[in-house]
One Martini backbone bead per residue (centre of mass of N, CA, C, O) as a GRO file, in nm:
protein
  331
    1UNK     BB    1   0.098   0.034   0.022
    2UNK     BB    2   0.081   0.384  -0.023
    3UNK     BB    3   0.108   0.645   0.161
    4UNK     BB    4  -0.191   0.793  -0.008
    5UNK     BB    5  -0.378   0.519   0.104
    6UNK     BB    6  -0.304   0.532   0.361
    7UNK     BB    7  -0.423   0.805   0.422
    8UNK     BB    8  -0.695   0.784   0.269
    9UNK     BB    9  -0.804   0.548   0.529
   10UNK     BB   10  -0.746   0.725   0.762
   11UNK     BB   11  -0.917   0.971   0.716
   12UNK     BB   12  -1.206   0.807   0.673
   13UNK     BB   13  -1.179   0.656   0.961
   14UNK     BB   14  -1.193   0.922   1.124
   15UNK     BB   15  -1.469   1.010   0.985
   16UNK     BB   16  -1.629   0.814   1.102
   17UNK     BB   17  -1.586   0.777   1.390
   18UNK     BB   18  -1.686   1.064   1.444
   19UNK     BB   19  -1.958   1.033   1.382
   20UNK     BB   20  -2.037   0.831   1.539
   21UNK     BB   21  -1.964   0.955   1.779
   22UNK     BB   22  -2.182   1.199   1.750
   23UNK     BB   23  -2.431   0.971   1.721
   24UNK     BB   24  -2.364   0.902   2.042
   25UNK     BB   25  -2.395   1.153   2.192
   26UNK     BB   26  -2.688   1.229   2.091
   27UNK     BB   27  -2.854   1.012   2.209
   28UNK     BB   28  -2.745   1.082   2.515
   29UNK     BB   29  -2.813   1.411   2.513
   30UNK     BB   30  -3.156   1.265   2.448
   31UNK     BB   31  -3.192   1.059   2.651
   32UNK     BB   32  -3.307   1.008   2.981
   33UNK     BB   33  -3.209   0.702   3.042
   34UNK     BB   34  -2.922   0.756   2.996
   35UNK     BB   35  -2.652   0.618   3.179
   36UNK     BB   36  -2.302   0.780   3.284
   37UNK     BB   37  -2.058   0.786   3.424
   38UNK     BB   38  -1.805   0.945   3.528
   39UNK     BB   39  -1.553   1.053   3.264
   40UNK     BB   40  -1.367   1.151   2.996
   41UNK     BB   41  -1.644   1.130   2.861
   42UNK     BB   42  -1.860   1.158   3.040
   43UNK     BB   43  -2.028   1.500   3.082
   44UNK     BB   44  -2.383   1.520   3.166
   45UNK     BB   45  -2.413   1.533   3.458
   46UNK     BB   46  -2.213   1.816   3.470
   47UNK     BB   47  -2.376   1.961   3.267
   48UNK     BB   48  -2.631   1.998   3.425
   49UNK     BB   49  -2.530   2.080   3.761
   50UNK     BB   50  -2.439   2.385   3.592
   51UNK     BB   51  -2.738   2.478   3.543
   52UNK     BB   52  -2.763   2.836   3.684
   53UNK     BB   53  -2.553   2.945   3.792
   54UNK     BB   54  -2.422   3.251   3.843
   55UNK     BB   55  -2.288   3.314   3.554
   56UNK     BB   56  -2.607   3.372   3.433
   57UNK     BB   57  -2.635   3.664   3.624
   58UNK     BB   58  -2.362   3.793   3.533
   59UNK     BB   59  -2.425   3.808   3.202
   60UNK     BB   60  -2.683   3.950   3.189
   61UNK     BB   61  -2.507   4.217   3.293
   62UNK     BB   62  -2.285   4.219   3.120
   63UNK     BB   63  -2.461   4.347   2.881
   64UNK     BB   64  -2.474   4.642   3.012
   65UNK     BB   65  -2.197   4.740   3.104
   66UNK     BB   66  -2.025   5.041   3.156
   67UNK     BB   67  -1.803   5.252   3.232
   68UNK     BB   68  -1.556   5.138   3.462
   69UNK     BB   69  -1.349   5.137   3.725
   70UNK     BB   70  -1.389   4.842   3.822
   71UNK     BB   71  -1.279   4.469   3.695
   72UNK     BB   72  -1.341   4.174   3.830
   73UNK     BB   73  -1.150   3.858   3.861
   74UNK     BB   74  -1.233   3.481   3.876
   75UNK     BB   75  -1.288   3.308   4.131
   76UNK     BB   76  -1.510   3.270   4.354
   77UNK     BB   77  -1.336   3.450   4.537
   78UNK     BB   78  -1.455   3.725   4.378
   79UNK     BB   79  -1.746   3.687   4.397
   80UNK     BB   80  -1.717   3.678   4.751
   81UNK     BB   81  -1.561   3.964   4.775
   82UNK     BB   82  -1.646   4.177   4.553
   83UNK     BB   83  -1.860   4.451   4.668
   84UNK     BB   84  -2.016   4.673   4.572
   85UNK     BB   85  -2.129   4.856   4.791
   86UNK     BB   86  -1.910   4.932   4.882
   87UNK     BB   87  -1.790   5.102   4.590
   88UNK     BB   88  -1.996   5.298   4.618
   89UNK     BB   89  -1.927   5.458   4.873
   90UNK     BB   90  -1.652   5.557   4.643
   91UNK     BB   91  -1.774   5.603   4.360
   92UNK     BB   92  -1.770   5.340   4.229
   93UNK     BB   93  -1.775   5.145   3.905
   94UNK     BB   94  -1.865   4.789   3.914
   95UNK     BB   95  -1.736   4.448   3.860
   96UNK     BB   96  -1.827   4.130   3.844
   97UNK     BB   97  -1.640   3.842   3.655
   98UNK     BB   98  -1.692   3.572   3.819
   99UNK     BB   99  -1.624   3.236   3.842
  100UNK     BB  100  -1.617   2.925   3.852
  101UNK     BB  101  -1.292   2.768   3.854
  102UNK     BB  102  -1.172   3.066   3.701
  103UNK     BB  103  -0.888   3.056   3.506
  104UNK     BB  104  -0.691   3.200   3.309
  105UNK     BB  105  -0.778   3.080   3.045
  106UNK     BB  106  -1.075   3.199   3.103
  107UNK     BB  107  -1.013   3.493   3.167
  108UNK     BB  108  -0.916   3.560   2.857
  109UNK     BB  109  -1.191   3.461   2.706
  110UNK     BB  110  -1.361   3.722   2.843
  111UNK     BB  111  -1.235   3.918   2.795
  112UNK     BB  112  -1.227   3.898   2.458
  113UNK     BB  113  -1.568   3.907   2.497
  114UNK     BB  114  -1.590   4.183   2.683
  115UNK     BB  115  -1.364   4.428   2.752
  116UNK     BB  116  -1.463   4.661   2.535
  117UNK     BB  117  -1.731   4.718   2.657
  118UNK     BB  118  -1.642   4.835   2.954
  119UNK     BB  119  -1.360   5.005   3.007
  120UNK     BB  120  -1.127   4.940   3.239
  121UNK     BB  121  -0.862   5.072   3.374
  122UNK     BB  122  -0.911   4.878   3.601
  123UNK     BB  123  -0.786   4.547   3.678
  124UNK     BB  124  -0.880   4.245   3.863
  125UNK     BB  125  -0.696   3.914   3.957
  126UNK     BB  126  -0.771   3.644   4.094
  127UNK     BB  127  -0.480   3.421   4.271
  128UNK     BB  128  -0.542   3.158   4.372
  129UNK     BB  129  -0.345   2.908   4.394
  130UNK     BB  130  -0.508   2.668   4.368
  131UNK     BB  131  -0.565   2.739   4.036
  132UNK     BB  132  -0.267   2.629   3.909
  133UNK     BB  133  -0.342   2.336   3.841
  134UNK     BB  134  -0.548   2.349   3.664
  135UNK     BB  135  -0.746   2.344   3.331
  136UNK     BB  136  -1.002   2.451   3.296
  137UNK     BB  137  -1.309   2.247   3.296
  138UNK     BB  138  -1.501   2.380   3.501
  139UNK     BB  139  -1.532   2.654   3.395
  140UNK     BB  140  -1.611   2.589   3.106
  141UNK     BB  141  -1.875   2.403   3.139
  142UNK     BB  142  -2.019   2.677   3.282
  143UNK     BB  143  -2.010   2.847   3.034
  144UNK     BB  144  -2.145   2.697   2.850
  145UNK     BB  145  -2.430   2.647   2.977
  146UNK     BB  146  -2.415   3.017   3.064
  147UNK     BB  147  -2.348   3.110   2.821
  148UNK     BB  148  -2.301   3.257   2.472
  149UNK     BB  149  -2.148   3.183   2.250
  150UNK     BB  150  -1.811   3.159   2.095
  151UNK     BB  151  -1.545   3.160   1.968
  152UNK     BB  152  -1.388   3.191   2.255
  153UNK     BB  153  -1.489   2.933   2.330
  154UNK     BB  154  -1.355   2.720   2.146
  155UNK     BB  155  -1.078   2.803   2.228
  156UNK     BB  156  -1.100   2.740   2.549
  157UNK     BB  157  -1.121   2.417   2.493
  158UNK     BB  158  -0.867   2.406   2.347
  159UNK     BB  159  -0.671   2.482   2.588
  160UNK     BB  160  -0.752   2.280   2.794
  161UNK     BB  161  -0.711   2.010   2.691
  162UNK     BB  162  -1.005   1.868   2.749
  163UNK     BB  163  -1.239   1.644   2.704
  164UNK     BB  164  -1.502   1.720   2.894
  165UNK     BB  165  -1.517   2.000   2.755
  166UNK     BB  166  -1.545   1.908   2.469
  167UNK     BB  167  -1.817   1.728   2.555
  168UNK     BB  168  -1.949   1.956   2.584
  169UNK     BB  169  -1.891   2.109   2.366
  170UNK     BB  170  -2.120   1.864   2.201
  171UNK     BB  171  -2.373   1.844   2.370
  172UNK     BB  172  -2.454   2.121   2.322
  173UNK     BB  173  -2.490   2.126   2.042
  174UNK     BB  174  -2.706   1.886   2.056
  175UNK     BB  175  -2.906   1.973   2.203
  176UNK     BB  176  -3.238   2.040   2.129
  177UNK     BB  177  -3.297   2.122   2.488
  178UNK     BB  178  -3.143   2.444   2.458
  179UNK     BB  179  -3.131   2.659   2.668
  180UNK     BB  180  -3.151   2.989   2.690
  181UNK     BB  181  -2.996   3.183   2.846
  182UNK     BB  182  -3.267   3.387   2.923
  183UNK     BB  183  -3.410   3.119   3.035
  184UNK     BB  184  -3.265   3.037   3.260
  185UNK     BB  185  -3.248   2.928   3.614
  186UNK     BB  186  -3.174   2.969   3.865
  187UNK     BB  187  -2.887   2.804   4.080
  188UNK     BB  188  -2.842   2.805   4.393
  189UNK     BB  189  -2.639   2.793   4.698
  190UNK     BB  190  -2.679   2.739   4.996
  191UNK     BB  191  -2.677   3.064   5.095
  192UNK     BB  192  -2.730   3.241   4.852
  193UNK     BB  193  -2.688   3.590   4.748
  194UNK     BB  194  -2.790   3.784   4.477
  195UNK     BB  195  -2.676   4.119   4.446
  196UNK     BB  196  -2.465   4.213   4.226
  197UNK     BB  197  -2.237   4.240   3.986
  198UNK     BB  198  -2.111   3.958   4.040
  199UNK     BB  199  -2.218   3.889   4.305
  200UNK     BB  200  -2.230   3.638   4.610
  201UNK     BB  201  -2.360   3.579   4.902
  202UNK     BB  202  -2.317   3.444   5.234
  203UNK     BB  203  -2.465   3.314   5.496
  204UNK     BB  204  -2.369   3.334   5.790
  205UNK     BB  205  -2.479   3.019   5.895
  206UNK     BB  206  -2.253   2.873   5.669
  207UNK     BB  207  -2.103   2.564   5.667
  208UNK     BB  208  -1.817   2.399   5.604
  209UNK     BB  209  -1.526   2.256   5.509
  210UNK     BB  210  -1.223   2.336   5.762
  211UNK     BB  211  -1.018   2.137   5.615
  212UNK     BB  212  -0.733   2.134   5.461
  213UNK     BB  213  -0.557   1.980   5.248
  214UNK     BB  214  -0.257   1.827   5.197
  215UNK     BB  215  -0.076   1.994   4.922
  216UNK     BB  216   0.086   1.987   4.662
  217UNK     BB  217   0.156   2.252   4.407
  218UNK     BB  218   0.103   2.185   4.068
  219UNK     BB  219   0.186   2.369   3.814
  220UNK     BB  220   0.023   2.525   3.571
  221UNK     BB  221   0.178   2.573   3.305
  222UNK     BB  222  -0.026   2.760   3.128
  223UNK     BB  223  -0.155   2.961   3.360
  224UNK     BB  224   0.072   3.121   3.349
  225UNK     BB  225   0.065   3.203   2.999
  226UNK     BB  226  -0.234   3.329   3.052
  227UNK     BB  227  -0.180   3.559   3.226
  228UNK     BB  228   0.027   3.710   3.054
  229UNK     BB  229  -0.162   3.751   2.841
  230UNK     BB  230  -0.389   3.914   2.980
  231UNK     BB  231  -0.244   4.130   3.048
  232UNK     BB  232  -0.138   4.255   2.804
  233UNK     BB  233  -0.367   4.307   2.671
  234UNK     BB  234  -0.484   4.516   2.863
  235UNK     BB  235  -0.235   4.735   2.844
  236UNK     BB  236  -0.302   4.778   2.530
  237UNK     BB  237  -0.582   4.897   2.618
  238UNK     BB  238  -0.485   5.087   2.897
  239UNK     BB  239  -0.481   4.915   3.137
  240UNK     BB  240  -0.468   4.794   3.481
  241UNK     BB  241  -0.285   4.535   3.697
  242UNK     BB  242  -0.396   4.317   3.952
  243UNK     BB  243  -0.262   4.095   4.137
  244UNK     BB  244  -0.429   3.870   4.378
  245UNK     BB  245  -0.491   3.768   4.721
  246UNK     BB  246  -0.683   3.644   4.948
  247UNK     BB  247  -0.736   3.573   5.230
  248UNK     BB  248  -0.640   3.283   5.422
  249UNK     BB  249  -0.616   3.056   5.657
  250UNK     BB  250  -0.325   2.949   5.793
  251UNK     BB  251  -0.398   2.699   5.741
  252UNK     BB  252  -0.371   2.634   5.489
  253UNK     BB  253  -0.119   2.754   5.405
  254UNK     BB  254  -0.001   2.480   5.578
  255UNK     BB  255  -0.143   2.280   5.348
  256UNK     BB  256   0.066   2.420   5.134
  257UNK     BB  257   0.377   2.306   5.116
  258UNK     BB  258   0.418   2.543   4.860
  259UNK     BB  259   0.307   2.820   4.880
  260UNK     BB  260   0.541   3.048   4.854
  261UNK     BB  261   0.650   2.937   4.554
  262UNK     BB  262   0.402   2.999   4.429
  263UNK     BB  263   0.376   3.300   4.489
  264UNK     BB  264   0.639   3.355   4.382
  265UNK     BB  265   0.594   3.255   4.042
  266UNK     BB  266   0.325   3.474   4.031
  267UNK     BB  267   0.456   3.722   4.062
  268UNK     BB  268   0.661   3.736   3.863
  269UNK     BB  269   0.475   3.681   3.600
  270UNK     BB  270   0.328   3.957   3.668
  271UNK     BB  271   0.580   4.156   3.646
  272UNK     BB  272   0.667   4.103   3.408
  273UNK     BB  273   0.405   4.173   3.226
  274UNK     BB  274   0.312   4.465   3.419
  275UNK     BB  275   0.217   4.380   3.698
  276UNK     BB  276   0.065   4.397   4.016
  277UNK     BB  277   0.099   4.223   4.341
  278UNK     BB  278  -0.083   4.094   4.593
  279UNK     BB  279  -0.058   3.947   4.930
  280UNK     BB  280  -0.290   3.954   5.215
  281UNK     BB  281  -0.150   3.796   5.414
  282UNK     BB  282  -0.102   3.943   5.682
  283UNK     BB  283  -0.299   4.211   5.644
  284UNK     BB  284  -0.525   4.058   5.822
  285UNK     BB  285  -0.728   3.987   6.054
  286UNK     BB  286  -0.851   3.613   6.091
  287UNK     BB  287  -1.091   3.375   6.172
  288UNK     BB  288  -1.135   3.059   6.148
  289UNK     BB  289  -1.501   2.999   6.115
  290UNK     BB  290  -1.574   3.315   6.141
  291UNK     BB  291  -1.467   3.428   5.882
  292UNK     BB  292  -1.545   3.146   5.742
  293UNK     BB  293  -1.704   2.882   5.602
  294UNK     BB  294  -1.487   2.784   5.498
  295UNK     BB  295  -1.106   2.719   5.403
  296UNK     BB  296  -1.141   3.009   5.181
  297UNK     BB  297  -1.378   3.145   5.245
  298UNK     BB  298  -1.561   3.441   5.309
  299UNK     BB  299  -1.746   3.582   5.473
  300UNK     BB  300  -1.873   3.890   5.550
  301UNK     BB  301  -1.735   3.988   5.779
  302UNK     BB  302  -1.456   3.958   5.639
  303UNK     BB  303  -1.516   4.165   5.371
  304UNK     BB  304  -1.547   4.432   5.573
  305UNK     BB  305  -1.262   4.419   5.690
  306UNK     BB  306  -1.152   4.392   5.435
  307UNK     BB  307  -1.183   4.648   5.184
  308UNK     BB  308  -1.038   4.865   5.319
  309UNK     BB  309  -0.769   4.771   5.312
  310UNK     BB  310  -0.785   4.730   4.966
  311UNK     BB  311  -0.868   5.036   4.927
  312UNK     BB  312  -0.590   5.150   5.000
  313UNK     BB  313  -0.393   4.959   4.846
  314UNK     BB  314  -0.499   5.153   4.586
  315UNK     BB  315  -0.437   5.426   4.692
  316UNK     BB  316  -0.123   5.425   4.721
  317UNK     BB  317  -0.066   5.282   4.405
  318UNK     BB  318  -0.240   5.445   4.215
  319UNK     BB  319  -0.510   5.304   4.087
  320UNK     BB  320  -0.656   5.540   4.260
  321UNK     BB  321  -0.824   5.786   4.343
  322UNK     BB  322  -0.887   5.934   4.555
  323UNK     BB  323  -1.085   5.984   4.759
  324UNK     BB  324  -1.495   5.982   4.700
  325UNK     BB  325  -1.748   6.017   4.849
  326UNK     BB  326  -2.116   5.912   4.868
  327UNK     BB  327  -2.343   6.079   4.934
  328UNK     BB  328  -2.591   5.868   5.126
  329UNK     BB  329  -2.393   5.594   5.235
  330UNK     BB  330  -2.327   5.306   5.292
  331UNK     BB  331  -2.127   4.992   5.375
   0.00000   0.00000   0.00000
């Protein structure tokens, strides 16, 4: 056989595979009978599961939001640390794009698909450490189910080279019965109340689990690769960017055994891109289970303690213009 032929049967080949692939996808995505574990093949009820969760109330928010002071991203930690609330106190006009958990690379094509719209100079971006592990898989799938499709959402997803994720875009396109952005029922976790502007409070007397597990972070270079490409990106458009660690008690800190190197690793990569980097860590008190509601998430208590801090932070660094008070509101 000719390498000609042998090409030419080989592609026949993987185009039969493909569509019987895909024949067998539309299948298990609309027959409401058919379940299979969870697995890097099959990843249907993971994408049920993830659908209504918050960032269909922030998208649908972020498709008005314009002429912004401060733009917010990252993952879970950036949704339930910067409340709007605070910053109105302050006059300025803020939003947080927060995802659950999600990773640089999910942060890069948010931008891409959203940041012309709002041009904010200022933008924050949440860098928990524990999040460089990550591959994006669980962010992109959240997005596919709760945003309206973009070229940015399919490269996004070849990006993080997951299966799962790809599976999720192949589900969703097959879906006869894709419920549309603008009807998905929002569904929120226990004691979580949407305040607006993507920000998502948790009820003070919710606790989870407040052990955090001892393990060395395996960072993901991807996504090393993919935050210094949003800076970039962002800087070319005149915003400054300031990429931050919020709060977390220090036993977590004390169960990531490498800690200082990862955050010293984050640090490089952010300063060498031309953003600055605060870890809040130590800079300000509080109490793990009064304060944080799991291992690694604040309190409402615990964000009224941090923003004035962090907003000091913002003032001293000259990220923003001096004080100006919002006369007849509150904290």
């Amino acid at each position: 056989m000719s390498p000609w032929q042998f090409g030419r049967r080989a592609v026949a080949f993987a185009s039969l595979l493909a569509t019987a692939y895909l024949a067998l996808l539309f299948v298990v995505v609309n027959s409401p009978r058919i379940r299979f574990p969870e697995t890097n093949l099959w990843t249907n009820q993971t994408r049920k599961s993830m659908l209504g969760k918050p960032t269909v109330l922030m998208v649908r928010e972020l498709g008005v939001a314009r002429d912004l002071d401060i733009l917010f991203t990252g993952s879970s930690h950036a949704y339930r640390t910067f409340d709007p609330r605070f910053f109105d106190t302050k006059n300025l006009r803020t939003f947080n794009m927060g995802t659950t958990g999600q990773t640089p690379v999910n942060t890069y094509f948010l931008m891409r698909d959203h940041f012309d719209q709002v041009r904010a100079p200022l933008v924050v971006i949440e860098t928990y450490p524990d999040i460089f592990r990550l591959d994006g898989t669980f962010s992109s799938i959240d997005l596919i189910q709760n945003t309206a499709w973009s070229w940015s959402t399919v490269r996004m997803v070849l990006a993080t080279k997951s299966l799962p994720a790809l599976n999720a875009l192949l589900f969703d396109a097959l879906d006869l019965h894709r419920v549309p952005v603008d009807q998905i029922e929002p569904r929120l976790d226990p004691g979580d109340t949407y305040v607006g502007r993507g920000y998502v409070e948790k009820r003070s007397d919710v606790t989870w689990e407040q052990r955090a597990p001892t393990r060395s972070i395996a960072i993901n270079h991807t996504q090393l690769r993919y935050l210094r490409r949003t800076i970039e990106w962002l800087r070319r458009r005149g915003s400054r960017v300031l990429c931050i660690v919020q709060p977390i008690p220090e036993p977590t800190r004390r169960a990531i055994k490498n800690y200082a190197e990862v955050s010293e690793t984050i640090r490089a990569t952010v300063t060498l891109a031309g953003a600055e980097y605060v870890d809040f860590n130590g800079m300000i008190d509080l109490t793990p289970g009064t304060d944080f509601y799991d291992y690694h998430h604040m309190r409402q208590s615990a964000v009224e303690k941090f923003l004035p801090v962090f907003y000091a932070e913002l003032v001293a660094r000259g990220l923003i213009p001096e004080p100006r008070e919002a006369a007849g509101t509150t904290p």
